[in-house]
Structure formats: structure tokens, C-alpha cells
């Protein structure tokens, strides 16, 4: 009988996830000979024997939980004289498409059991990990993914760990983070001391997987306020951490989708309706949602097991807008004035990776920030694109590296408005390009002349002799939404956000765009108003409200906005047009309405007024109407009706909840009317909702319901955020289409 031998190649997320031991076990079970190994392309296998067909059938079906198989290719090869199945050494660097590094993953159930087992040799060990869990992306220094190319290279395995590491039957076989009390990383202080500090109301800087957290007792309002003051946080919400799902249920309202996401290996922060008004009041004031995550490192579990406060504030270890700290010295320098106590460890974090943030809108999880647990999982692209990097926008920046049919996004970088965040951008994009072996032929940025990221891209292009491509902000938003859905046909995009540089040099943000990667037509927009002070008005909803009152021809006297700003000065600016920039921003419209309903006149953080307005919008109310009309080829949404309704509601003491609800419903109604108007002329069937304004769950739900009822297919974000954190993905798609 002629022996059958096949060479098999598997690509995708197949390294660092227990793929080789899985292949080994399967081959042995089927009595096959041959070998398996890792190289920079993924996993290579040769199998020989009668069970080869069954092997090939079962290979993808039973693959390890953390693996993501992209492709399996099979070739016939000459049978050989051999016996047994072996795991062979990793092959070194080669060129071509490479494998993907897995994201960092929450400690698994098996490790957690050992962590709590007094008879286990890793009992209470804060860095317990295995092939199914632990850090990955944040400790990798190069490819192939082997211990020598990770932060674990600093920790030679002890004999006991070595035995597990080299035993194909062990859960720790070639698990790079494998370590124990004997040989692995250590904390700088005992867990009991951290718990004691937290219980005394102290602020503890805790080094984690992708950076430092600042932690304190979430139920101790004094401690939380102190952290807020020291961090110069204003009223910006903090995320909290609890031990498990049942602890989360005590402080927030969960549905099945949120329970599942909360406990998933990525363990994101989830924005959930709050149950505890007291906790809400100091952790996330003015907000109806609370950001909750579950313990995800062994240390987090040890803290709760040892009696840490049941609700811990866990916020990024940074100062206001700077990036998250990742190393010991830097943390002491930058967080020294904030933290009372530092709990370091000696495993080097190679690249920062903040916690991810999601919210669930009608059972569908939507990312607000895609970072730890997701970075650097590749996103499949509907079109092939040349090797390039994209730097995103300015706020909530996230960069991307793309090549062929894949794009990889960095973790959350922050607002690129200072040198520190710019350096983090540079580092994150460099690490990712190295890991994925992408040699960029172009660098893509936003077109805004004032963005530091754009300036950086221009210099990077010059330094490296490659092209610099600028992509219009809202076009990139629409392309990112289409790309994550794998769509490659014209879509009608409702692109609503706070600020984006328009092709006419004004501030856009209420855009109706029709098209795709190759180009878009601006078929409509919110009617422009003149913004006194331009982008600086972002901090003062009252100013934006005056701009809208002026445009709508409404007397500002007696309005909530007029009482909290220098009315005469602003009116003077509006009349003369000096220091005024026209804007079609939908985000600013939400600010204006929040001001007129006297929800908020000045903000501490981006979109605060809109977030608080959304929080108030409960129950049901008839939509406020606004005019949506063609002006030639230009479909214009005139917000004057909404502005008059807001002034009127405030004057007549209509409950704010009702007014806020009616406004949201009104914007959704205008979206549906606009979509139908464009369909009548252009025959488009798919509407995409993107831009930071669609982080608003009330608005998104209303729009999806209305558009669906009107017969449209509706696209909303599920993989990348609707805000500027998703921009880089769209930038590569549009730049790729043009080259
Ligand atoms: Zn594990
Ligand atoms: Zn050990
Ligand atoms: Fe934007």
C-alpha cells in the first residue's frame, strides 16, 4: 500500500495559542508520522499515514480556543521512511506574509484553579499563565513568537517549568509566559500590602499587562475625589473593576450580550446602565452608564480574594491626556504626585495597551475603544492594499498598519496633542510594522493642517522617501465602517461627529456622503453655522448655542446659554464674522441643545454635554422636526426647528428628559427623511451610521429602527469604534484605492 504524505500550512493567529501541541496530539491520536513547527508564516506541518484525510478534516474543526485560522493550504509530497511525530524547532526569519501575534488574554479557568489551590506550586503566584491565557502582544519583541523574542527572555525557566514547557502533553508546552515563584517575574510588594493600602483609601499605581492602572476603593468617595483631583480629571468618568459577573450585576444592569462580552477572554470595560446611584455619582457623574470590567490578571483575582474593596476604580495610569505609563521609572516620575503606593513588577511591557471599552446597543456590542484583548488581531479587508501605515486623526488616535488583505490596528494611543502621545504613536506603529513585517510604501494621515499626526506623517514620508497621502476625515470614517463589514459597493453614509477638516477648509461633522473607497460625493449636510472661536468653542456649549440661535434667527436673551457666557462679545463676533469658522458639526449641535436645555454650559472632556444629554433622554417622546430639503444638488438639514424647540421647552419648563428624548428622535427622523430623499434620486439601498456621534446609543437605536422600517439595510460599527479611533482603518482603504 502506498503511503500518503501531505505538507500543510496554516496561517492566522496560530502561534502562542497552543497550536503545535494540538497538532501533535491529533497526529498521535491518528497514528500519523511527521512533524509540526512554527515559522514567520505560521505553522507548517507534514503528516503521513492512513489517517491523513481525517487529520485534515479535524484540523480546523477542533482548533484551540484562542487560535484564528485564516487559511490552510495542502500539498502532496513524497512519502518518507520515518516513525513518530515530532515538534521541530522554529524556523527563523524569512520574507513574505507573516503570522499574527495573539492579543493579551485574561487568565483562564485552569490557571485560576491552580492559583487558588494551596497544593499547587503556583498557588498565589501573580504571573501564572499557560498556552490558553496571559500576555502576548505586550511582551513580544520580535518574530517568530518564541520565548527568546519576548520579555520572558529575562526569566530562564527553572527545572520544573522547563519540564512542562518541553512536554507536548502539558498545558504549558511552549507557552511563552510560563513562569513560577521560582523562576518568573515578581511583584515589588506583597498582595496583602496592596489590599491594605486600598482598604485605607490610598491610591495605588498597579503595573498590569499593557500599562499601569491607578486603583482606589470605588465606594470610598473621598479616595475617588482625591484621585480625580490629582489626575486633573474634571468630571470625566472612571472605569471600575469587580471580581466577577455577579459582582457586576450588583452595580449595573446586564443583559445576555453584556454578560458574555464582560466575561470574554478580552475582558473589555463595558459601559452599562448603572444600578447604584451613589457609586455612579462620584465615579461617573452626570452619566447614566458606568464602565465596568472584570478582574483579568491573576493579580486582580488575588487582590479580590485577599479582601480588596469589592468595587475598585481602575483607571489608566497617566496624567490627564498623556499616554499610559508602562515602565517602572517613568511611572514613578509621572505618577509620583498621584499615587500613594506603587506596586510594580519586573516583566517588561514592550508596548502600551490600554483597556478596551465597549457598549452594547440593542444586544450588539459596539467598540468605543479597541485596544487590549483585540490588538493586534488583524482585520480582513475587502480589497488588497499596498503596504502602508495610517496615523488616524488627533483625538482618540489609533494607528494602523496594512498590507494585502489585512490591517492591524494599534491599541488606543490617546489625543495626539503633545510630544508624549506623538512618541507613543511612533512607537506603537513601529512595533506593529516590525511584528507584521510591513515595509510601508506610503504613510496616510488626515488632511487637517493643524494635526500633529499629519505633520508627523509628512516628516516620516520625507525621511523614508515614501508617499504621504491625506484622506478627508469623513470619507475615512465611512470607509472604516464599510471595511469592517467587508462591503465594496456604494453606501450612503451618515457621518456625524464633532470635528473634521472639510475639503472646503471649514469644520465638517454633519455629513451625508455617498460612495465608497474610490471616492465620495457630499450629497448633503447639516446647515452650516458660524462658530465663534472655531474649534475652541468645543469647551463651551453655551457659545455653540449662541451660534445656533444666531443662525436660526432666535433672540438669545433669556436663554440658558445667554446667562453663562459673554453674550455681547460673542454676538459681536457673530455679527462681524471675525474669529468665526463655519461648521456643519452634528456634535456641536448636540452641545447647543444641551446648553439650551441647561444641561451643561462648559465641558471638562470631549462630548461631555452630548453624553449627559443622551443620559437624560429616557422614555418616549414625539420627535422634534427639522426641515430636510434639497437646495439644488445639496440636501440640507436645517437645525433651526430643533433650536426653537429647545428654547421653547426650556422656557415652558418641559421636563428635560422629555425634551432630550424628543431631540434624539428628531435627529433620527431627519436621518430617515434624508436617506429616503437620496434614495429617490440615487437609488441607494444601504445606509451606514458612523462618526463619534453614533457612540450615542439612543440616537443609534432610533436611526436603525427608522431606517430599517423604511427598507434600508443599515451598517453600524462592531469591530472598530465609530469615533476617530476607527479612522485609520478607513484611511488605509481610501489610500489603497487611490494608489
Ligand atoms: Zn491559563
Ligand atoms: Zn519556574
Ligand atoms: Fe471624526
XYZ file of C-alpha atoms and ligand atoms in Angstrom:
742
model
C 0.000 0.000 0.000
C 1.264 3.462 -0.955
C 1.709 5.829 1.960
C 0.070 9.256 1.823
C 2.041 12.321 2.914
C 0.845 15.919 2.918
C 2.540 19.213 3.624
C 0.136 21.556 5.354
C 0.496 25.245 6.042
C -1.760 27.086 8.466
C -1.899 30.892 8.679
C -3.725 33.250 11.006
C -3.430 33.552 14.766
C -1.756 30.184 15.238
C 1.312 30.954 17.342
C 1.277 31.323 21.085
C -2.139 29.709 21.270
C -1.210 26.040 21.733
C -1.457 25.116 18.085
C 1.613 22.867 17.852
C 0.705 20.660 20.846
C -2.788 20.463 19.429
C -1.427 19.243 16.074
C 0.925 16.882 17.912
C -1.894 15.336 19.922
C -4.130 14.983 16.873
C -1.386 13.363 14.787
C -0.542 10.930 17.568
C -4.193 10.038 18.033
C -4.483 9.229 14.321
C -1.200 7.349 14.369
C 0.460 9.643 11.832
C 4.149 10.314 11.448
C 5.692 13.627 10.512
C 6.350 16.956 12.188
C 4.974 20.376 13.075
C 6.737 23.703 13.602
C 6.384 27.477 13.635
C 7.928 29.889 11.205
C 7.235 33.511 10.388
C 4.386 32.493 8.084
C 2.518 30.488 10.687
C 2.518 26.758 11.342
C 3.971 24.168 8.959
C 3.028 20.515 9.197
C 3.896 17.309 7.395
C 1.753 14.274 8.088
C 1.954 10.749 6.758
C -0.279 7.722 7.246
C -3.744 6.354 6.630
C -5.471 8.933 8.796
C -4.291 11.958 6.790
C -7.761 12.729 5.406
C -9.334 12.609 8.845
C -6.490 14.754 10.159
C -7.174 17.409 7.532
C -10.884 17.368 8.281
C -10.429 17.726 12.027
C -7.564 20.225 11.953
C -9.729 23.374 11.625
C -12.745 21.922 13.435
C -11.099 21.238 16.807
C -8.513 24.061 16.783
C -7.531 25.654 20.161
C -9.857 28.348 21.539
C -7.524 31.324 21.046
C -6.496 30.417 17.502
C -7.961 32.101 14.437
C -7.289 30.146 11.255
C -7.145 32.308 8.177
C -6.025 29.815 5.607
C -4.960 26.172 5.284
C -3.075 25.040 2.202
C -2.309 21.397 1.496
C 0.265 19.987 -0.923
C 1.108 16.407 -1.867
C 4.661 15.440 -1.013
C 6.775 12.302 -1.362
C 6.293 9.765 1.438
C 9.340 9.230 3.638
C 10.674 6.455 5.770
C 10.108 7.664 9.286
C 8.385 6.865 12.531
C 6.767 9.029 15.137
C 5.579 12.591 15.148
C 7.821 15.434 16.291
C 7.611 19.087 17.122
C 10.523 20.732 15.365
C 12.469 23.899 16.116
C 11.084 27.202 14.926
C 12.441 28.332 11.606
C 13.981 31.803 11.563
C 13.127 34.902 9.632
C 12.047 34.807 6.043
C 10.218 37.304 3.903
C 6.603 37.223 2.841
C 3.313 37.220 4.654
C 3.722 36.534 8.313
C 1.766 35.069 11.146
C -0.177 37.110 13.640
C 0.671 37.646 17.272
C -2.310 36.960 19.505
C -3.756 39.648 21.752
C -3.299 39.610 25.533
C -5.798 37.313 27.184
C -7.428 37.089 30.621
C -6.232 34.347 32.954
C -8.019 31.069 32.092
C -10.127 28.873 34.385
C -7.419 26.195 34.651
C -4.797 28.690 35.777
C -7.266 30.313 38.149
C -7.911 26.919 39.754
C -4.187 26.378 40.263
C -3.804 29.930 41.571
C -6.280 29.100 44.358
C -5.006 25.598 45.078
C -2.714 25.548 48.149
C -1.188 22.306 46.893
C -0.227 23.724 43.514
C 3.289 25.014 43.138
C 1.924 28.207 41.623
C -0.509 28.820 44.498
C -0.943 32.591 44.757
C 1.588 33.286 42.002
C 0.558 36.602 40.365
C 2.017 35.744 36.938
C 0.540 32.299 36.391
C -0.222 31.709 32.698
C -0.427 28.964 30.117
C -0.878 28.381 26.423
C -4.518 29.495 26.693
C -4.003 32.704 28.622
C -1.758 35.558 29.683
C 0.127 38.366 27.989
C 1.166 38.095 24.335
C 1.242 41.285 22.242
C 2.552 43.468 25.075
C 5.588 41.243 25.681
C 6.667 40.399 22.146
C 9.942 41.807 20.870
C 10.125 40.016 17.517
C 9.173 37.016 15.420
C 8.862 34.100 15.381
C 6.862 34.097 18.577
C 9.258 32.232 20.872
C 10.401 32.845 24.422
C 13.647 34.423 23.264
C 11.629 37.057 21.431
C 9.564 38.087 24.435
C 10.005 39.858 27.769
C 10.214 36.340 29.265
C 13.726 36.023 27.862
C 14.739 37.747 31.133
C 13.453 34.768 33.144
C 15.263 31.462 32.447
C 12.924 28.575 33.227
C 13.501 26.558 36.400
C 13.671 22.774 36.070
C 10.009 22.246 36.937
C 8.809 24.884 34.462
C 11.240 23.626 31.823
C 9.740 20.137 32.150
C 6.234 21.496 31.485
C 7.466 23.781 28.732
C 9.011 20.885 26.812
C 6.234 18.359 27.403
C 3.808 18.273 24.481
C 1.204 16.825 26.841
C 1.365 19.857 29.153
C -0.877 22.911 29.027
C 2.335 24.920 29.224
C 4.082 23.292 26.287
C 5.863 26.192 24.592
C 3.604 28.621 26.444
C 5.912 31.645 26.416
C 4.615 33.346 29.571
C 5.229 30.136 31.589
C 6.737 31.024 34.965
C 6.536 30.269 38.671
C 7.590 31.629 42.071
C 10.997 30.071 41.466
C 11.916 31.476 38.073
C 9.395 34.095 36.953
C 8.532 37.771 37.378
C 7.794 39.104 40.862
C 5.769 41.912 42.384
C 7.554 44.713 44.199
C 5.258 44.338 47.222
C 3.075 41.637 48.784
C -0.531 41.346 47.644
C -1.672 41.788 51.267
C 0.051 45.186 51.422
C -1.678 46.347 48.238
C -5.026 45.244 49.663
C -4.320 47.054 52.943
C -3.448 50.287 51.116
C -6.631 50.100 49.046
C -8.717 49.472 52.138
C -7.164 52.523 53.788
C -8.373 54.701 50.917
C -4.969 55.074 49.328
C -4.321 55.392 45.607
C -2.208 52.544 44.306
C -0.402 52.500 40.966
C -0.505 48.882 39.826
C 1.572 47.667 36.928
C -0.512 45.365 34.763
C -0.358 43.767 31.318
C -0.376 46.772 28.995
C 0.472 49.549 31.429
C -0.163 50.931 34.902
C -3.573 51.349 36.450
C -4.373 53.822 39.179
C -6.577 52.000 41.631
C -8.596 53.020 44.661
C -11.703 51.962 46.550
C -14.620 52.856 44.276
C -17.032 53.046 47.201
C -14.829 55.499 49.111
C -15.944 58.825 47.653
C -13.073 60.716 49.293
C -10.498 58.442 47.703
C -12.188 58.733 44.320
C -12.354 62.522 44.579
C -8.689 62.686 45.575
C -7.768 60.591 42.531
C -9.908 62.828 40.343
C -8.189 65.954 41.656
C -4.664 64.588 41.436
C -5.253 63.234 37.969
C -6.725 66.571 36.825
C -9.645 64.611 35.590
C -12.562 67.040 35.866
C -15.833 65.121 35.801
C -14.569 62.519 33.349
C -15.850 59.053 34.283
C -13.635 56.353 35.796
C -13.928 52.676 34.964
C -14.349 50.227 37.818
C -13.255 46.616 38.263
C -15.146 43.917 40.102
C -14.312 40.263 40.771
C -16.923 38.520 38.651
C -20.239 38.717 36.804
C -22.348 38.512 39.955
C -20.446 41.435 41.476
C -21.072 43.345 38.251
C -24.807 42.606 38.497
C -24.874 44.357 41.859
C -23.756 47.685 40.413
C -25.032 47.565 36.828
C -27.809 46.197 34.639
C -26.602 43.351 32.422
C -28.253 41.531 29.542
C -27.028 38.300 27.981
C -24.860 40.062 25.380
C -23.141 42.184 28.001
C -22.618 39.251 30.365
C -20.911 37.322 27.591
C -18.696 40.209 26.494
C -17.784 41.157 30.053
C -16.527 37.638 30.794
C -14.875 37.103 27.386
C -11.096 36.477 27.235
C -10.598 40.089 26.058
C -12.277 41.435 29.226
C -13.108 44.916 27.962
C -14.607 47.710 30.021
C -18.316 47.680 29.278
C -20.476 50.785 29.615
C -23.574 49.549 31.419
C -26.701 51.171 32.869
C -25.880 51.877 36.492
C -27.795 50.396 39.435
C -26.026 52.253 42.214
C -26.726 55.991 42.174
C -24.220 56.704 44.950
C -21.354 54.942 43.217
C -22.395 56.475 39.898
C -22.438 59.954 41.396
C -18.723 60.057 42.141
C -17.339 57.549 39.634
C -19.220 58.774 36.542
C -21.140 61.933 37.440
C -23.802 63.137 35.001
C -23.664 59.868 33.132
C -26.273 57.114 33.218
C -23.688 54.493 32.356
C -20.880 53.050 34.403
C -17.764 51.476 32.881
C -17.309 48.023 34.401
C -14.710 45.335 33.798
C -13.970 42.022 35.458
C -10.678 41.024 37.039
C -8.478 39.746 34.226
C -4.941 39.206 35.505
C -4.035 36.690 38.211
C -3.066 39.663 40.394
C -6.551 41.186 40.096
C -8.056 37.907 41.318
C -5.563 37.705 44.166
C -6.497 41.237 45.252
C -10.217 40.459 45.404
C -9.576 37.062 47.042
C -7.498 38.803 49.715
C -10.261 41.244 50.611
C -9.692 44.253 48.365
C -12.670 46.649 48.129
C -15.452 44.986 46.099
C -15.521 47.835 43.595
C -12.152 49.195 42.532
C -11.693 52.294 40.444
C -9.209 51.152 37.798
C -8.171 53.965 35.547
C -5.270 54.284 33.135
C -2.037 55.270 34.834
C -1.497 58.573 33.122
C -1.779 62.290 33.720
C -4.835 63.804 32.004
C -4.155 63.492 28.264
C -0.764 61.801 28.335
C -0.299 58.162 27.345
C -0.450 55.290 29.825
C 2.804 54.578 31.728
C 4.466 51.254 31.061
C 7.793 51.252 32.855
C 8.908 51.467 36.439
C 10.991 54.640 36.351
C 8.637 56.513 34.084
C 5.668 55.625 36.288
C 7.414 56.893 39.412
C 8.255 60.130 37.689
C 4.912 60.800 36.074
C 2.539 59.224 38.578
C 4.531 60.189 41.691
C 2.188 63.044 42.517
C -0.920 60.916 42.029
C -0.250 57.521 43.593
C 0.417 56.947 47.304
C 1.792 53.464 46.728
C 3.371 51.694 43.749
C 3.004 48.010 43.002
C 5.495 47.262 40.223
C 6.591 44.022 38.612
C 9.696 43.151 36.669
C 8.239 41.794 33.438
C 8.915 44.437 30.795
C 5.897 45.820 28.926
C 7.127 46.197 25.345
C 4.224 48.235 24.067
C 1.426 50.029 25.884
C -2.068 48.654 25.555
C -4.919 50.329 27.399
C -8.149 48.615 28.399
C -10.710 48.291 25.626
C -14.131 49.886 26.033
C -17.428 48.690 24.569
C -21.076 49.445 24.928
C -23.987 47.237 23.959
C -26.578 48.854 21.713
C -29.640 46.656 21.288
C -27.734 43.422 22.032
C -24.947 44.385 19.613
C -21.595 45.229 21.208
C -20.019 48.344 19.780
C -16.415 49.314 20.460
C -15.744 52.715 21.942
C -12.050 51.913 22.196
C -10.439 48.850 20.619
C -7.259 48.012 22.480
C -6.175 45.311 24.972
C -7.632 41.904 24.147
C -8.134 42.859 20.492
C -4.852 44.441 19.430
C -3.200 43.181 17.231
C -5.807 40.785 15.800
C -5.913 41.530 12.082
C -8.977 42.908 10.354
C -9.728 41.305 6.973
C -10.004 43.857 4.214
C -12.459 43.665 1.318
C -9.699 44.830 -1.039
C -5.999 44.242 -1.177
C -3.897 47.245 -0.317
C -0.204 48.036 -0.701
C 1.965 48.037 2.449
C 1.250 51.244 4.330
C 0.753 52.828 7.706
C -2.012 55.228 8.704
C -1.903 57.504 11.724
C -5.594 58.282 12.324
C -6.724 61.723 13.433
C -5.959 63.733 16.527
C -8.229 62.682 19.370
C -8.671 59.039 20.429
C -5.884 58.280 17.984
C -5.230 54.743 16.832
C -2.784 53.956 14.055
C -2.924 51.151 11.522
C -0.549 49.015 9.531
C -1.902 47.337 6.426
C -0.698 45.016 3.724
C -2.575 42.821 1.289
C -5.957 41.832 2.650
C -5.124 42.616 6.259
C -4.937 45.614 8.547
C -3.670 45.681 12.114
C -4.665 48.477 14.462
C -2.522 49.688 17.339
C -4.005 49.992 20.793
C -5.581 53.236 21.924
C -2.950 55.984 21.824
C -4.882 58.976 23.109
C -5.106 62.550 21.973
C -2.074 63.353 19.826
C -1.731 66.882 21.120
C 1.589 66.587 22.926
C 5.021 65.092 22.461
C 4.355 62.075 24.709
C 1.373 60.837 22.728
C 3.175 61.522 19.477
C 6.073 59.376 20.681
C 3.654 56.641 21.660
C 2.106 56.805 18.192
C 5.533 56.449 16.649
C 6.444 53.541 18.931
C 3.135 51.678 18.512
C 3.140 51.912 14.757
C 6.813 50.904 14.628
C 6.244 47.820 16.804
C 3.276 46.748 14.711
C 5.047 47.279 11.383
C 8.004 45.239 12.670
C 5.844 42.431 14.035
C 3.847 42.142 10.853
C 6.914 42.743 8.675
C 5.289 45.574 6.776
C 7.650 47.855 4.875
C 5.387 50.837 4.209
C 5.255 52.299 0.724
C 3.055 55.136 1.926
C 2.003 56.874 5.118
C -1.574 58.080 5.413
C -2.944 60.864 7.594
C -5.922 63.142 7.985
C -5.972 66.271 5.843
C -6.259 68.660 8.815
C -3.270 71.029 8.567
C -3.247 71.514 12.356
C -2.968 67.839 13.371
C 0.378 66.801 14.859
C -0.186 63.325 13.441
C -0.361 64.818 9.958
C 2.873 66.720 10.476
C 4.496 63.535 11.763
C 3.276 61.618 8.697
C 4.659 64.271 6.354
C 8.070 64.092 8.010
C 8.039 60.294 8.130
C 7.294 60.238 4.405
C 10.182 62.584 3.644
C 12.602 60.744 5.932
C 11.772 57.396 4.370
C 11.312 58.548 0.785
C 7.722 57.292 0.609
C 4.396 58.911 -0.287
C 2.319 60.899 2.149
C -1.369 60.558 1.389
C -4.004 62.753 3.051
C -7.543 61.486 3.382
C -10.577 63.600 4.167
C -11.809 62.872 7.680
C -15.416 61.853 6.991
C -14.535 59.852 3.916
C -12.200 57.827 6.156
C -14.997 57.322 8.720
C -17.316 55.910 6.061
C -14.580 53.716 4.585
C -13.769 52.272 8.018
C -17.395 51.263 8.536
C -17.574 49.688 5.078
C -14.243 47.899 5.535
C -15.192 46.221 8.805
C -18.359 44.947 7.112
C -16.421 43.790 4.056
C -18.647 45.987 1.888
C -17.420 47.168 -1.508
C -20.396 48.856 -3.148
C -21.701 52.410 -2.755
C -23.114 53.202 0.677
C -24.984 56.266 1.884
C -23.013 57.411 4.903
C -24.483 59.460 7.715
C -21.163 60.664 9.086
C -21.816 62.641 12.239
C -19.036 63.739 14.561
C -17.616 66.724 16.406
C -14.880 67.961 14.155
C -13.307 67.049 10.862
C -11.465 69.112 8.289
C -13.657 69.572 5.227
C -12.435 69.808 1.646
C -13.523 73.469 1.663
C -11.377 74.228 4.716
C -14.352 74.586 7.085
C -15.213 72.312 10.001
C -17.425 69.437 8.890
C -19.277 66.987 11.079
C -22.854 66.511 9.881
C -22.132 64.899 6.545
C -24.222 62.834 4.167
C -21.776 61.105 1.858
C -22.498 58.724 -0.987
C -19.824 56.457 -2.374
C -17.052 54.142 -1.285
C -13.290 53.731 -1.114
C -12.661 55.238 -4.562
C -14.462 58.432 -3.761
C -17.493 60.010 -2.186
C -19.937 62.669 -3.177
C -21.096 65.028 -0.447
C -24.822 64.815 -1.180
C -25.891 66.661 1.922
C -25.025 68.070 5.321
C -26.257 69.912 8.357
C -26.780 73.586 7.549
C -23.586 75.411 8.486
C -23.461 77.830 11.391
C -20.698 80.277 12.155
C -18.760 79.137 15.225
C -17.255 81.940 17.327
C -13.699 80.990 18.201
C -13.742 77.962 15.875
C -12.570 74.715 17.480
C -12.068 76.477 20.828
C -15.870 76.614 21.141
C -15.722 72.875 21.833
C -15.232 73.643 25.516
C -18.243 75.948 25.747
C -21.615 74.571 24.643
C -23.091 77.976 25.536
C -21.074 79.614 22.753
C -22.154 76.962 20.285
C -25.743 77.513 21.355
C -25.426 81.259 20.663
C -24.082 80.444 17.221
C -27.100 78.264 16.526
C -29.510 80.871 17.930
C -27.932 83.487 15.676
C -28.215 81.231 12.629
C -31.835 80.336 13.447
C -32.732 83.971 13.999
C -33.814 83.368 17.604
C -33.350 86.086 20.234
C -30.759 84.736 22.684
C -31.960 86.893 25.589
C -33.466 84.808 28.340
C -31.982 81.535 27.098
C -29.847 79.366 29.359
C -26.897 79.935 27.033
C -27.046 83.722 27.287
C -26.727 83.648 31.069
C -23.456 81.780 31.102
C -21.321 83.476 28.524
C -20.211 86.921 27.474
C -23.243 87.463 25.286
C -22.192 90.834 23.865
C -18.735 89.680 22.883
C -19.993 86.536 21.196
C -22.779 88.432 19.420
C -20.219 90.937 18.215
C -18.096 88.109 16.807
C -21.094 86.546 15.126
C -22.262 89.819 13.594
C -18.882 90.728 12.159
C -17.817 87.167 11.451
C -14.409 87.802 12.990
C -12.740 84.714 14.510
C -15.667 82.654 13.280
C -15.445 79.372 11.385
C -18.405 77.850 9.573
C -19.264 74.370 10.771
C -21.725 71.624 9.894
C -20.820 69.697 13.056
C -23.526 67.428 14.459
C -21.558 67.042 17.690
C -21.726 70.793 18.192
C -25.479 70.739 17.544
C -25.844 68.290 20.439
C -23.755 70.698 22.557
C -26.027 73.584 21.578
C -29.183 71.705 22.533
C -27.582 70.576 25.825
C -26.824 74.210 26.570
C -30.288 75.465 25.660
C -31.879 72.814 27.896
C -29.411 73.984 30.556
C -27.841 70.551 30.879
C -24.308 71.932 30.607
C -22.614 75.198 29.572
C -18.937 74.230 29.783
C -17.291 70.828 29.471
C -14.376 69.003 31.119
C -13.931 66.428 28.386
C -14.802 65.850 24.762
C -18.504 65.169 24.088
C -19.440 65.567 27.776
C -22.517 67.697 27.019
C -23.781 65.236 24.410
C -23.172 62.279 26.728
C -25.137 63.954 29.510
C -27.925 64.874 27.105
C -28.127 61.246 25.998
C -28.221 60.111 29.626
C -31.277 62.305 30.188
C -33.109 61.073 27.091
C -35.339 58.367 28.523
C -38.860 57.187 27.842
C -40.736 58.139 24.705
C -41.474 61.499 23.102
C -42.694 62.765 19.758
C -39.768 63.825 17.599
C -38.943 67.475 17.201
C -38.963 68.148 13.494
C -36.450 69.916 11.342
C -36.505 70.823 7.691
C -34.681 68.465 5.324
C -34.694 69.928 1.820
C -32.833 69.828 -1.450
C -31.044 73.032 -2.303
C -30.213 72.128 -5.894
C -27.942 69.078 -5.541
C -27.360 69.781 -1.892
C -29.549 68.085 0.714
C -29.642 70.396 3.730
C -30.785 69.533 7.251
C -31.746 72.838 8.863
C -31.492 72.546 12.666
C -33.443 75.791 13.290
C -36.595 73.850 14.219
C -34.686 71.922 16.893
C -33.115 75.092 18.253
C -36.503 76.820 18.541
C -37.993 73.720 20.185
C -35.155 73.614 22.723
C -35.556 77.291 23.656
C -39.304 76.864 23.880
C -39.075 73.708 26.032
C -36.734 75.385 28.473
C -38.970 78.443 28.698
C -42.105 76.359 29.265
C -40.314 74.145 31.831
C -40.888 70.980 29.815
C -39.110 68.109 31.613
C -35.563 67.840 30.293
C -35.904 64.057 29.866
C -38.812 64.596 27.514
C -37.086 67.350 25.551
C -33.826 65.395 25.257
C -35.741 62.349 24.067
C -37.702 64.401 21.510
C -34.489 65.888 20.143
C -32.833 62.471 19.682
C -35.949 61.162 17.966
C -35.984 64.270 15.774
C -32.412 63.790 14.586
C -33.186 60.158 13.778
C -36.281 61.260 11.887
C -34.188 63.713 9.849
C -31.729 60.907 9.081
C -34.542 58.725 7.729
C -36.062 61.584 5.705
C -32.624 62.424 4.285
C -31.876 58.797 3.409
C -35.210 58.466 1.598
C -34.594 61.724 -0.276
C -31.222 60.475 -1.513
C -32.693 57.062 -2.390
C -35.353 58.781 -4.541
C -32.605 60.393 -6.615
C -29.756 57.885 -6.473
C -31.347 54.526 -5.684
C -29.064 53.579 -2.805
C -30.152 50.739 -0.512
C -27.570 50.685 2.286
C -27.089 53.360 4.931
C -24.008 53.476 7.169
C -24.006 55.209 10.553
C -20.552 56.371 11.570
C -18.672 59.159 13.334
C -18.372 59.776 17.069
C -21.966 60.983 17.387
C -23.043 57.368 16.760
C -21.466 56.335 20.041
C -24.844 57.668 21.205
C -26.968 54.568 21.845
C -30.307 56.373 21.907
C -29.677 58.016 18.550
C -28.248 54.849 17.010
C -31.222 52.747 18.109
C -33.699 55.310 16.753
C -31.859 55.575 13.425
C -31.551 51.804 12.986
C -35.258 51.329 13.743
C -36.370 54.129 11.417
C -34.094 53.205 8.539
C -34.939 49.512 8.790
C -38.644 50.321 8.736
C -38.022 52.434 5.623
C -36.488 49.398 3.910
C -32.791 50.213 4.208
C -30.002 47.855 5.077
C -28.165 49.570 7.957
C -24.488 49.289 8.867
C -23.261 50.129 12.369
C -19.821 49.594 13.902
C -18.991 46.302 15.625
C -15.227 45.896 15.134
C -13.743 49.393 15.219
C -15.154 52.420 17.033
C -17.436 54.892 15.228
C -15.289 57.677 16.712
C -11.840 58.720 15.488
C -10.385 55.503 16.972
C -11.651 53.795 13.799
C -10.334 56.376 11.377
C -7.020 54.714 10.497
C -8.757 51.653 9.042
C -10.710 53.869 6.657
C -7.589 55.844 5.810
C -5.781 52.746 4.519
C -8.800 51.671 2.478
C -9.181 55.030 0.753
C -5.439 55.479 0.261
C -5.172 51.923 -1.075
C -7.972 52.551 -3.559
C -6.246 55.629 -4.915
C -2.856 54.043 -5.464
Zn -4.064 29.605 31.642
Zn 9.602 28.081 37.217
Fe -14.336 62.142 13.468
